[in-house]
Amino acid sequence: MSLDYEKKKSLVLKEMISNYQKQLLVEREETLKLPIETENGFNVEREAKLIDIDEKMDILKRHEKDPYFAKLIFTDTNDNEEFMGYIGRVSVGDIQTENDEKIVDWRAPIADLYYNGRVGNSSYVALNKEYNVDLKLKRQIVFKNGEVSSIYDFEDKISNDEFLTPFLTQSADNRLKSIVSTIQEEQNKIIRLPISKNMVVQGVAGSGKTTVALHRLSYLIYNYKKYANADEFLIISPNEIFMSYISSILVDLEADKSNSFSLNKVFEFACGTEFKLLNKHTKYEMLQTKKISTDYLSYKSSKEFAMCIDKFVLDYLNNLTNKPLIVKGVKILDALDVLPYLKNNNDLNLNTLILNASRKIALELEINEDLKLKAFSNVNKSDSTLTKKYEIKRLIESGNFGYVKNNYNTNFKLFNIYKEFISSIEKYSDYKELDILKKQTLNDLKNKTLAYEDMSCLLYLYSKLTNIPYFEKLKCVFIDEAQDLSYLMFLALRKLFKNAKFSIFGDIAQGIYSYESINSWDEILDVVGNCELMYLDRSYRTSIEIMQEANKTLQKLNFKPANNVVRHGEEVEFNKDCNLELIKNQLKVLNEKYNNTAIICKDGKDLEKATEMLSSLNLIVLDENNLSYNQNQNTILTVQTAKGLEFDSVIIFNEQSYLDNSLDLKLLYVAKTRALHKLIINGCKN
């Protein structure tokens, strides 16, 4: 089965796809004839079927020039049944037929043989059953301009690096689209881990963490349709620009019906938009400029500070509930009578605790004769009218718990409660810089601004007070660039999304906010619970030359150098200068070779300086005022904004601005590893 065979076969398969598209159109027309309303209301099945048909038609149309990318031939060793077929982005054809005129979805169990199988004895798992097979052919098929252009058979002694090279030399935009056909074995293992598993993935820069996360999302949505709807999956992104960056691939992976929030959006969803949120580096720079110690930022993000909040909430609960039960102005039970029902033995949030306790108290008043007689006696002793006494007794006998719950104010004013906590922080902590912490936090609250560490504190406090039904119904939460989240933020998210499984992706070496983030995944494993730590230790993004330069920075940080695919490219370019004319000439050369170039600045100050210097070059500034990312434009941005993104070529604006402390070195490492093909470092130190 040569290249010529596959070229001829592609015509047959395209005809099959065309017939399938016509069939989908007929099904769509028939579905539209179904009634919109049924006896039970809106016809949900009709709408679901239309959505399914439209999604299939859309993906087939978008991939009409590359409808599949692999071929498998194997024999089931149990029953000698042979399978011949292709792997694509959507299933087409009858999987039961013996010929190879069928396309299997890449997320189907059989497709695991392409990503993970070995030619010869191999196996795959479907419906919790393992199938042993004799894998005879595992073939990569590449399309160009709608025609089969090349094939790679894995039994041909082609090295994995050689196989990947044609894909890794593409532009950033095309690489995002082609990942389905080039998923590696270690990536596939993570993608196909069951939804019941919590995971933390430690991956070096360029190891495919983001694309693996998105493909895992797509895989779970496809294979667990009976267990979870797409909108019960949530991606938490580092910022809005990153969300814009991944939006196209979510559509391509049929995962765009899931939800994607930045951390700021999660906070606003829970706590509102009353306060302005400062990014981490802005707050850090403000403190540094004013020569104020930043040590308290770490403390406010720690396990110890979470324990302070726990103590405060316990006091708040006691103050809220340590009072008699009053109904219509009449005391019917003493505080000691109701307190046993209000003890928080299960770490419930206060709202749920009071709701449950109110039900229990009302039930006891209804069925416990001694307690009821005590309540009635108190009612009879009151100065109320007979009518009012009768109304109160009827409430008690009704079993309705609302009259009990009304005794406790659960209309929590989150920011007021947080201010109350900070104002009395001395009761709960003996931290050495408590004065700075208290003064800075109260000043921020007064100015209606919140720093990151306040956001994590407030989310954790919120989780202790009440809940969000939507958050509690989520089945799986994905967190990317997770190394920059603090212990307290993880704790808050774990409590907010208490019923969800977590898929967490990050790289400790890229933790550019070390003053208020984690230093080891061990800190997080216990927080998430029943969590598997997995590794992606090979970089597929950059060339050997770029990675060798980035590894110099890693070594200064005492981190293990990253491995990467053997792909050589242009040498890294170094320049002592950093001026308009130099960068103008650099961009002129780069624009002839690459689709996009990013000029990366250390921080906001550097960005402001660079933007002013380069104003005549019409660069797109990516910051909080411009959140739309376009991979066909040259951009200028900070390291913080560039995290998680990749560009064909990168110009580091001024290496001189990076000092040799761990924070700046991590910033520099991130900047260097954003480049796919070309890295230029201006303003070099040496």
XYZ file of C-alpha atoms in Angstrom:
686
model
C 0.000 0.000 0.000
C 2.170 2.777 -1.335
C 1.786 6.528 -1.545
C 0.026 6.110 -4.902
C -2.475 3.764 -3.254
C -3.251 6.286 -0.525
C -3.691 9.037 -3.101
C -6.257 6.940 -4.985
C -7.904 5.821 -1.739
C -8.327 9.434 -0.643
C -10.652 10.028 -3.602
C -12.863 7.130 -2.466
C -12.883 8.383 1.110
C -13.675 11.942 0.064
C -16.635 10.619 -1.905
C -17.760 8.711 1.195
C -17.440 11.894 3.275
C -19.427 13.833 0.672
C -22.234 11.234 0.833
C -22.128 11.400 4.616
C -22.478 15.200 4.494
C -25.519 14.810 2.231
C -26.926 12.289 4.704
C -26.398 14.770 7.546
C -28.268 17.433 5.570
C -31.214 15.051 5.113
C -31.151 14.211 8.830
C -31.093 17.905 9.636
C -34.127 18.577 7.458
C -35.987 15.685 9.055
C -35.054 16.905 12.547
C -36.304 20.406 11.760
C -39.733 18.908 11.035
C -40.001 17.626 14.608
C -42.122 19.779 16.945
C -40.261 22.439 18.899
C -42.566 21.865 21.866
C -43.689 18.520 23.353
C -46.117 17.654 26.107
C -43.283 18.102 28.584
C -42.240 21.480 27.206
C -39.245 22.395 25.010
C -38.098 19.517 22.786
C -34.601 19.035 24.180
C -33.843 15.969 22.043
C -34.599 17.884 18.844
C -32.228 20.685 19.828
C -29.469 18.282 20.925
C -29.666 16.396 17.627
C -29.488 19.626 15.609
C -26.426 20.747 17.575
C -24.738 17.362 17.042
C -25.421 17.431 13.278
C -24.261 21.027 12.915
C -21.032 20.338 14.810
C -20.229 17.335 12.599
C -20.974 19.289 9.423
C -18.852 22.187 10.622
C -15.793 20.099 11.451
C -16.043 18.168 8.167
C -16.186 21.436 6.270
C -13.215 22.907 8.143
C -11.163 19.793 7.446
C -12.282 19.004 3.918
C -8.644 19.385 2.784
C -7.267 17.058 5.496
C -10.181 14.806 6.556
C -7.978 12.180 8.228
C -4.349 11.773 9.230
C -3.610 8.110 10.006
C -4.332 4.538 9.031
C -4.491 1.375 11.147
C -4.587 -2.288 10.209
C -4.751 -4.869 12.991
C -6.180 -8.271 13.877
C -7.929 -8.985 17.150
C -6.001 -11.936 18.597
C -9.106 -13.292 20.343
C -11.443 -13.704 17.367
C -9.093 -13.030 14.413
C -11.318 -10.179 13.291
C -9.427 -7.696 11.142
C -9.758 -3.934 11.309
C -8.716 -1.653 8.477
C -9.522 2.030 8.694
C -8.421 5.629 9.015
C -8.334 8.092 11.908
C -9.732 11.595 11.575
C -11.473 14.300 13.534
C -14.944 12.793 13.264
C -16.243 9.247 12.604
C -17.494 8.496 9.090
C -18.543 5.135 7.651
C -19.465 1.752 9.102
C -16.870 0.517 11.574
C -18.153 -3.066 11.174
C -17.207 -3.334 7.477
C -14.047 -5.275 6.598
C -12.671 -2.827 4.035
C -10.867 0.398 4.908
C -13.613 2.775 3.806
C -14.215 4.157 7.252
C -12.813 6.953 9.399
C -12.674 6.667 13.178
C -12.712 9.669 15.514
C -9.264 10.278 17.072
C -10.881 10.176 20.527
C -12.326 6.655 20.026
C -10.658 3.793 21.973
C -9.318 2.118 18.802
C -7.395 5.291 17.919
C -5.259 4.772 21.026
C -3.305 2.223 18.955
C -2.073 5.017 16.696
C -0.811 7.129 19.583
C 0.334 4.428 21.971
C 0.490 1.114 20.136
C 3.520 -0.769 18.901
C 3.611 -2.570 15.567
C 3.184 -6.244 16.486
C 1.602 -7.283 19.777
C -0.374 -4.373 21.210
C -3.624 -3.567 23.001
C -6.268 -0.941 23.659
C -9.051 -0.552 26.226
C -12.739 0.022 25.421
C -15.589 -0.027 27.936
C -13.158 -1.149 30.660
C -12.169 -4.234 28.628
C -8.687 -4.793 27.212
C -8.394 -5.982 23.609
C -5.150 -7.640 22.484
C -4.277 -7.145 18.839
C -1.634 -7.824 16.234
C -0.952 -4.305 14.914
C 0.180 -4.735 11.307
C 0.208 -1.134 10.083
C 0.418 2.229 11.825
C 0.667 4.965 9.221
C 0.819 8.766 9.318
C -0.843 10.414 6.298
C -0.127 14.040 5.425
C -2.323 16.186 3.188
C -1.192 19.278 1.320
C -3.636 21.475 -0.605
C -6.314 18.811 -0.260
C -4.215 15.924 -1.622
C -2.185 13.199 0.070
C 1.419 14.412 -0.111
C 3.334 11.919 2.038
C 3.030 8.885 4.294
C 5.126 7.686 7.254
C 4.958 4.033 8.298
C 6.161 3.509 11.837
C 7.656 0.131 11.061
C 10.060 1.961 8.694
C 12.837 2.816 11.185
C 12.050 6.530 11.050
C 13.140 8.200 14.255
C 10.451 9.998 16.181
C 12.342 13.280 15.840
C 12.584 12.851 12.070
C 8.867 12.086 11.926
C 7.985 15.220 13.915
C 10.306 17.646 12.149
C 7.925 18.609 9.277
C 5.263 19.574 11.809
C 7.537 21.396 14.251
C 8.913 23.662 11.535
C 5.439 25.052 10.801
C 4.220 28.440 12.009
C 2.603 28.801 15.433
C -0.923 28.894 13.994
C -0.509 25.732 11.920
C 1.140 23.856 14.776
C -1.886 24.400 16.971
C -4.081 22.872 14.283
C -1.874 19.839 13.588
C -1.406 18.554 17.141
C -4.141 15.883 16.800
C -1.978 14.022 14.284
C 1.268 14.338 16.260
C 0.257 13.581 19.842
C 3.138 11.727 21.492
C 2.901 8.650 23.689
C 3.537 10.471 26.989
C 1.011 13.152 25.996
C -1.575 10.558 24.950
C -1.329 8.826 28.331
C -2.354 12.063 30.042
C -5.092 12.854 27.524
C -6.776 9.456 27.968
C -6.563 9.174 31.739
C -10.105 8.470 33.082
C -12.246 11.409 34.177
C -12.277 9.967 37.710
C -8.600 10.867 38.157
C -7.136 14.064 39.608
C -3.809 14.924 38.011
C -0.970 17.407 38.227
C 1.206 17.576 35.108
C 4.696 19.024 35.486
C 5.857 19.906 31.986
C 8.908 21.766 30.739
C 8.465 24.787 28.480
C 7.264 23.677 25.045
C 6.259 20.169 26.149
C 2.688 20.722 24.968
C 0.981 21.267 28.329
C -1.705 23.564 26.945
C -2.468 21.478 23.870
C -2.509 18.292 25.947
C -4.936 19.967 28.377
C -7.261 21.002 25.535
C -7.113 17.593 23.867
C -7.844 15.929 27.203
C -10.846 18.224 27.546
C -12.051 17.207 24.066
C -11.422 13.511 24.805
C -13.431 13.624 28.048
C -16.342 15.515 26.469
C -16.502 12.926 23.666
C -16.156 9.791 25.789
C -18.170 10.786 28.861
C -21.284 12.248 27.235
C -23.554 10.158 29.451
C -21.770 11.366 32.562
C -21.255 15.074 31.887
C -22.390 17.826 29.539
C -19.790 20.024 27.849
C -20.785 23.010 30.017
C -19.854 20.997 33.121
C -16.179 21.343 32.163
C -14.258 24.509 33.032
C -10.872 25.788 31.857
C -9.194 28.318 34.150
C -6.748 30.372 32.078
C -4.003 32.718 33.303
C -5.506 35.738 31.513
C -7.995 36.900 28.870
C -5.344 37.003 26.112
C -4.582 33.335 26.679
C -8.292 32.568 26.332
C -8.306 34.381 22.988
C -5.228 32.377 21.969
C -6.887 28.984 22.575
C -10.362 29.866 21.280
C -9.802 28.572 17.730
C -8.426 25.218 18.837
C -11.396 24.724 21.201
C -13.698 25.033 18.181
C -11.522 22.638 16.165
C -11.629 20.097 19.000
C -15.420 20.398 19.467
C -14.747 21.628 23.002
C -16.009 25.188 22.625
C -19.232 24.402 24.515
C -17.155 24.082 27.673
C -16.569 27.162 29.809
C -13.334 29.122 29.910
C -12.673 31.692 32.638
C -9.625 33.608 33.718
C -8.974 33.628 37.472
C -10.253 37.191 37.524
C -13.527 36.030 35.958
C -13.858 33.227 38.511
C -13.452 35.855 41.215
C -15.970 38.234 39.613
C -18.443 35.349 39.183
C -18.277 34.650 42.917
C -17.600 38.045 44.454
C -18.776 40.669 41.964
C -17.034 43.588 40.269
C -17.084 46.134 43.070
C -13.278 46.275 43.299
C -10.540 46.799 40.708
C -8.206 43.800 40.452
C -4.461 44.455 40.241
C -2.228 41.910 38.552
C 0.535 40.390 40.631
C 3.432 42.251 39.095
C 1.716 45.651 39.325
C 1.239 45.201 43.073
C 4.793 43.936 43.499
C 6.253 46.898 41.581
C 4.171 49.367 43.607
C 5.539 47.962 46.864
C 9.109 47.889 45.533
C 8.879 51.500 44.351
C 7.683 52.610 47.796
C 10.391 50.453 49.434
C 7.758 48.454 51.326
C 8.577 44.846 52.212
C 6.880 42.305 49.954
C 7.322 39.381 52.352
C 3.749 39.652 53.578
C 2.487 38.732 50.091
C 3.879 35.220 50.575
C 2.342 34.932 54.030
C -1.110 36.002 52.800
C -0.965 33.214 50.197
C 0.094 30.470 52.604
C -1.383 27.546 54.480
C -0.799 29.438 57.736
C -2.950 32.330 56.585
C -5.710 29.920 55.531
C -5.688 28.659 59.124
C -6.128 32.261 60.322
C -9.222 32.586 58.115
C -10.518 29.280 59.512
C -10.221 30.606 63.085
C -11.950 33.846 62.145
C -14.823 32.016 60.443
C -15.296 29.878 63.552
C -15.584 33.055 65.638
C -17.909 34.547 63.052
C -20.106 31.434 63.229
C -20.243 31.631 67.022
C -21.200 35.309 66.923
C -23.809 34.600 64.265
C -25.446 31.642 65.994
C -24.831 32.023 69.724
C -28.228 33.537 70.455
C -31.728 32.391 71.349
C -34.225 31.336 68.687
C -36.585 34.276 68.146
C -39.849 33.903 66.209
C -41.934 37.003 65.501
C -40.167 38.792 68.333
C -40.757 35.983 70.851
C -37.928 33.892 72.317
C -38.963 30.266 71.999
C -35.616 28.537 72.753
C -32.417 29.555 74.568
C -29.057 29.649 72.749
C -27.948 26.510 74.584
C -30.946 24.630 73.155
C -30.006 25.313 69.511
C -26.183 25.450 69.610
C -25.713 21.631 69.377
C -27.321 21.722 65.923
C -25.026 24.531 64.721
C -21.650 22.917 65.317
C -19.665 22.639 62.082
C -18.359 19.086 62.249
C -18.240 18.504 58.475
C -16.436 21.660 57.315
C -19.606 22.883 55.630
C -19.865 26.478 54.468
C -21.862 28.619 56.890
C -24.835 29.020 54.579
C -25.207 25.240 54.165
C -24.558 24.651 57.862
C -27.304 27.076 58.901
C -29.687 25.670 56.283
C -29.113 22.108 57.545
C -29.291 23.172 61.180
C -32.528 25.068 60.566
C -34.086 21.926 59.078
C -32.938 19.834 62.045
C -34.188 22.358 64.635
C -37.562 22.697 62.908
C -37.897 18.912 62.693
C -37.011 18.492 66.363
C -39.580 21.136 67.335
C -42.150 19.224 65.309
C -41.472 15.691 66.584
C -39.641 16.105 69.914
C -42.436 16.608 72.434
C -40.159 17.818 75.245
C -38.583 20.482 73.032
C -41.956 21.466 71.627
C -43.450 21.828 75.147
C -40.503 24.005 76.152
C -41.052 26.225 73.095
C -44.807 26.426 73.705
C -44.197 27.291 77.361
C -41.972 30.201 76.301
C -44.619 31.362 73.849
C -47.328 31.218 76.527
C -45.165 33.263 78.928
C -44.696 36.041 76.377
C -46.710 39.262 76.316
C -47.949 38.564 72.781
C -51.588 38.515 71.790
C -53.447 35.232 71.619
C -53.552 35.534 67.834
C -49.777 35.940 67.622
C -49.197 33.052 70.041
C -51.441 30.871 67.872
C -49.503 31.842 64.717
C -46.169 30.993 66.338
C -47.425 27.592 67.551
C -48.750 26.807 64.082
C -45.334 27.623 62.604
C -43.661 25.291 65.085
C -46.068 22.471 64.265
C -45.839 23.029 60.497
C -42.343 21.570 60.141
C -41.401 24.459 57.851
C -37.815 25.449 58.615
C -37.955 28.941 57.103
C -38.940 30.595 60.388
C -35.793 29.119 62.012
C -33.424 30.116 59.199
C -34.753 33.688 59.315
C -33.259 33.901 62.789
C -29.757 33.910 61.268
C -28.519 36.515 58.818
C -26.842 34.702 55.915
C -26.935 37.707 53.622
C -23.159 37.842 53.835
C -21.421 41.086 52.846
C -18.163 39.489 51.765
C -15.950 42.563 51.601
C -17.232 43.860 54.945
C -16.510 40.494 56.526
C -13.025 40.441 54.994
C -12.382 43.939 56.311
C -13.560 42.801 59.748
C -11.111 39.892 59.577
C -8.129 42.035 58.546
C -9.008 44.669 61.161
C -8.839 42.044 63.894
C -5.977 40.011 62.400
C -3.933 40.223 65.614
C -6.380 37.790 67.225
C -5.498 35.095 64.723
C -1.848 35.600 63.818
C 1.511 36.550 65.329
C 3.209 37.084 61.948
C 6.217 39.406 62.267
C 5.079 41.904 59.592
C 1.420 42.000 60.576
C 1.421 45.800 60.729
C 2.457 46.088 57.061
C -0.044 43.412 56.029
C -2.886 45.096 57.871
C -2.068 48.631 56.714
C -1.582 47.714 53.036
C -4.680 45.508 52.856
C -7.006 48.001 54.547
C -5.624 50.769 52.346
C -6.348 48.692 49.222
C -9.880 47.977 50.416
C -10.415 51.676 51.100
C -9.296 52.474 47.535
C -11.537 49.761 46.076
C -8.552 47.816 44.741
C -7.591 44.215 45.340
C -4.268 42.487 44.839
C -3.950 38.824 43.827
C -3.407 37.639 47.376
C -6.639 39.395 48.399
C -8.439 37.593 45.590
C -7.310 34.190 46.899
C -8.202 35.193 50.491
C -11.655 36.391 49.447
C -12.369 33.307 47.328
C -11.368 31.087 50.233
C -13.457 33.147 52.649
C -16.360 32.992 50.186
C -16.066 29.192 50.046
C -16.296 29.105 53.849
C -19.429 31.270 53.853
C -21.582 30.074 50.970
C -21.607 28.242 47.638
C -22.354 28.716 43.926
C -24.617 25.968 42.507
C -22.976 26.189 39.066
C -19.510 25.657 40.557
C -20.740 22.657 42.514
C -22.188 20.947 39.428
C -18.872 21.029 37.521
C -17.427 17.607 36.741
C -13.897 18.572 35.720
C -11.776 21.719 36.127
C -8.647 22.376 34.055
C -6.013 24.809 35.332
C -3.182 25.936 33.044
C -0.045 27.849 34.105
C -0.868 26.482 37.544
C 2.595 27.076 38.998
C 1.646 30.734 39.483
C -1.293 29.966 41.756
C -0.726 30.129 45.499
C -1.442 27.431 48.050
C -4.413 29.452 49.277
C -5.796 29.869 45.747
C -5.670 26.106 45.186
C -7.391 25.578 48.527
C -10.126 28.064 47.573
C -10.669 26.476 44.143
C -10.774 22.986 45.661
C -13.568 24.120 48.011
C -15.470 26.114 45.379
C -15.381 23.235 42.870
C -15.816 20.594 45.527
C -17.424 17.963 43.260
C -15.021 18.351 40.328
C -11.941 16.400 39.349
C -8.887 18.528 38.628
C -6.485 18.426 35.662
C -3.638 20.780 36.598
C -0.824 21.782 34.221
C 2.262 23.851 34.961
C 6.033 24.155 35.213
C 7.686 25.079 38.511
C 10.656 26.488 36.566
C 8.323 29.067 35.010
C 6.896 30.263 38.323
C 7.502 33.966 37.827
C 5.636 34.996 40.980
C 7.730 33.097 43.521
C 6.831 35.604 46.241
C 3.238 34.355 46.272
C 3.054 31.018 44.447
C 4.029 27.407 45.051
C 7.588 26.068 44.991
C 6.712 22.382 44.781
C 3.756 20.333 43.534
C 3.879 18.427 46.833
C 2.147 21.436 48.381
C -0.828 20.892 46.074
C -1.230 17.101 45.939
C -2.830 16.939 49.397
C -5.054 19.939 48.690
C -6.516 18.355 45.544
C -6.658 14.883 47.066
C -6.110 11.459 45.444
C -3.912 13.135 42.877
C -1.434 11.634 40.397
C 1.725 13.600 39.526
C 2.740 13.118 35.884
C 5.593 14.520 33.801
C 6.201 15.941 30.349
C 9.969 16.422 30.251
C 10.597 16.912 26.530
C 10.205 20.187 24.665
C 8.684 20.145 21.166
C 8.476 23.906 20.711
C 11.926 25.299 20.191
C 14.978 24.404 18.170
C 18.108 22.924 19.770
C 19.822 26.296 19.516
C 17.061 28.174 21.382
C 16.690 25.486 24.045
C 20.426 25.431 24.735
C 20.272 29.182 25.361
C 17.219 28.802 27.635
C 18.926 25.973 29.539
C 21.726 28.371 30.517
C 19.138 30.315 32.501
C 17.669 27.108 33.969
C 21.092 26.078 35.217
C 21.472 29.398 37.057
C 18.204 28.542 38.799
C 19.543 25.065 39.687
C 16.849 23.367 37.622
C 17.472 20.312 35.471
C 17.998 21.279 31.795
C 15.045 20.473 29.525
C 15.349 17.867 26.765
C 13.911 18.570 23.359
C 13.342 17.119 19.920
C 16.435 17.078 17.749
C 15.462 19.961 15.460
C 18.128 22.411 14.469
C 17.332 25.961 13.445
C 18.881 29.394 13.302
C 21.496 30.417 15.817
C 20.402 32.683 18.650
C 21.343 36.274 17.835
C 22.860 38.591 20.461
C 23.122 42.385 20.306
C 24.533 44.753 22.909
C 22.381 47.601 21.587
C 18.649 48.120 21.959
C 17.348 50.935 19.757
C 14.696 51.760 17.171
C 16.872 51.354 14.090
C 18.187 47.971 15.229
C 14.717 46.542 15.976
C 13.285 48.030 12.774
C 15.914 46.157 10.736
C 15.394 42.972 12.747
C 11.655 43.023 12.083
C 12.236 43.631 8.383
C 14.312 40.447 8.125
C 11.984 38.393 10.352
C 8.837 39.464 8.476
C 10.235 37.916 5.297
C 10.558 34.514 6.998
C 7.889 34.279 9.669
C 4.195 35.002 10.223
C 4.691 36.736 13.548
C 7.268 38.192 15.882
C 6.835 39.090 19.542
C 8.922 41.746 21.249
C 8.930 40.665 24.880
C 9.566 43.141 27.695
C 10.382 42.302 31.287
C 7.506 44.231 32.894
C 5.134 47.182 32.584
C 7.910 49.758 32.872
C 9.909 48.070 30.128
C 6.781 47.805 27.971
C 6.026 51.507 28.366
C 9.584 52.402 27.401
C 9.631 50.024 24.427
C 6.208 51.098 23.151
C 7.280 54.725 23.126
C 10.589 53.949 21.410
C 8.968 51.720 18.755
C 5.765 53.741 18.198
C 6.550 54.216 14.485
C 6.586 50.443 13.833
C 2.800 49.951 14.260
C 3.157 47.031 16.661
C 0.109 45.556 18.377
C 0.408 46.078 22.128
C -1.022 43.116 24.028
C -2.060 44.170 27.526
C -5.151 44.540 29.690
C -6.469 47.153 27.221
C -6.120 44.836 24.210
C -7.036 41.232 24.915
C -7.423 39.965 21.340
C -4.537 37.801 20.160
C -3.872 37.477 16.406
C -1.102 35.116 15.326
C -0.570 36.926 12.034
C 0.555 40.181 13.643
C 3.741 41.430 15.257
C 3.147 42.180 18.903
C 4.831 43.780 21.875
C 4.010 42.526 25.373
C 5.363 41.702 28.825
C 6.642 38.302 29.959
C 3.584 38.021 32.208
C 1.254 38.354 29.213
C 3.392 36.083 27.005
C 3.178 33.147 29.434
C 1.593 30.141 27.732
C 1.831 31.715 24.264
C 4.281 30.895 21.479
C 5.543 32.883 18.511
C 7.469 32.110 15.332
C 10.203 34.511 16.399
C 10.946 36.462 19.568
C 12.974 39.585 20.261
C 13.873 40.046 23.925
C 13.742 43.818 24.215
C 16.474 44.412 26.785
C 18.296 41.644 28.654
C 20.010 44.267 30.831
C 16.738 44.836 32.698
C 16.803 41.276 34.064
C 18.830 40.963 37.257
C 20.414 37.725 38.466
C 17.829 37.055 41.182
C 15.547 34.026 40.872
C 12.464 36.076 40.013
C 14.098 37.848 37.066
C 15.844 34.701 35.858
C 12.490 32.886 35.692
C 11.079 35.824 33.720
C 14.019 35.598 31.327
C 13.600 31.821 30.941
C 9.930 32.245 30.048
C 10.774 34.965 27.519
C 13.414 32.825 25.810
C 11.148 29.776 25.533
C 8.323 31.582 23.724
C 10.204 31.330 20.385
C 9.603 28.520 17.910
C 12.225 29.230 15.269
C 14.249 32.373 15.965
C 15.399 34.119 19.137
C 17.088 37.523 19.231
C 18.375 38.949 22.518
C 18.981 42.691 22.528
C 20.714 44.714 25.230
C 22.859 41.731 26.170
C 24.678 41.709 29.481
C 27.859 40.153 28.082
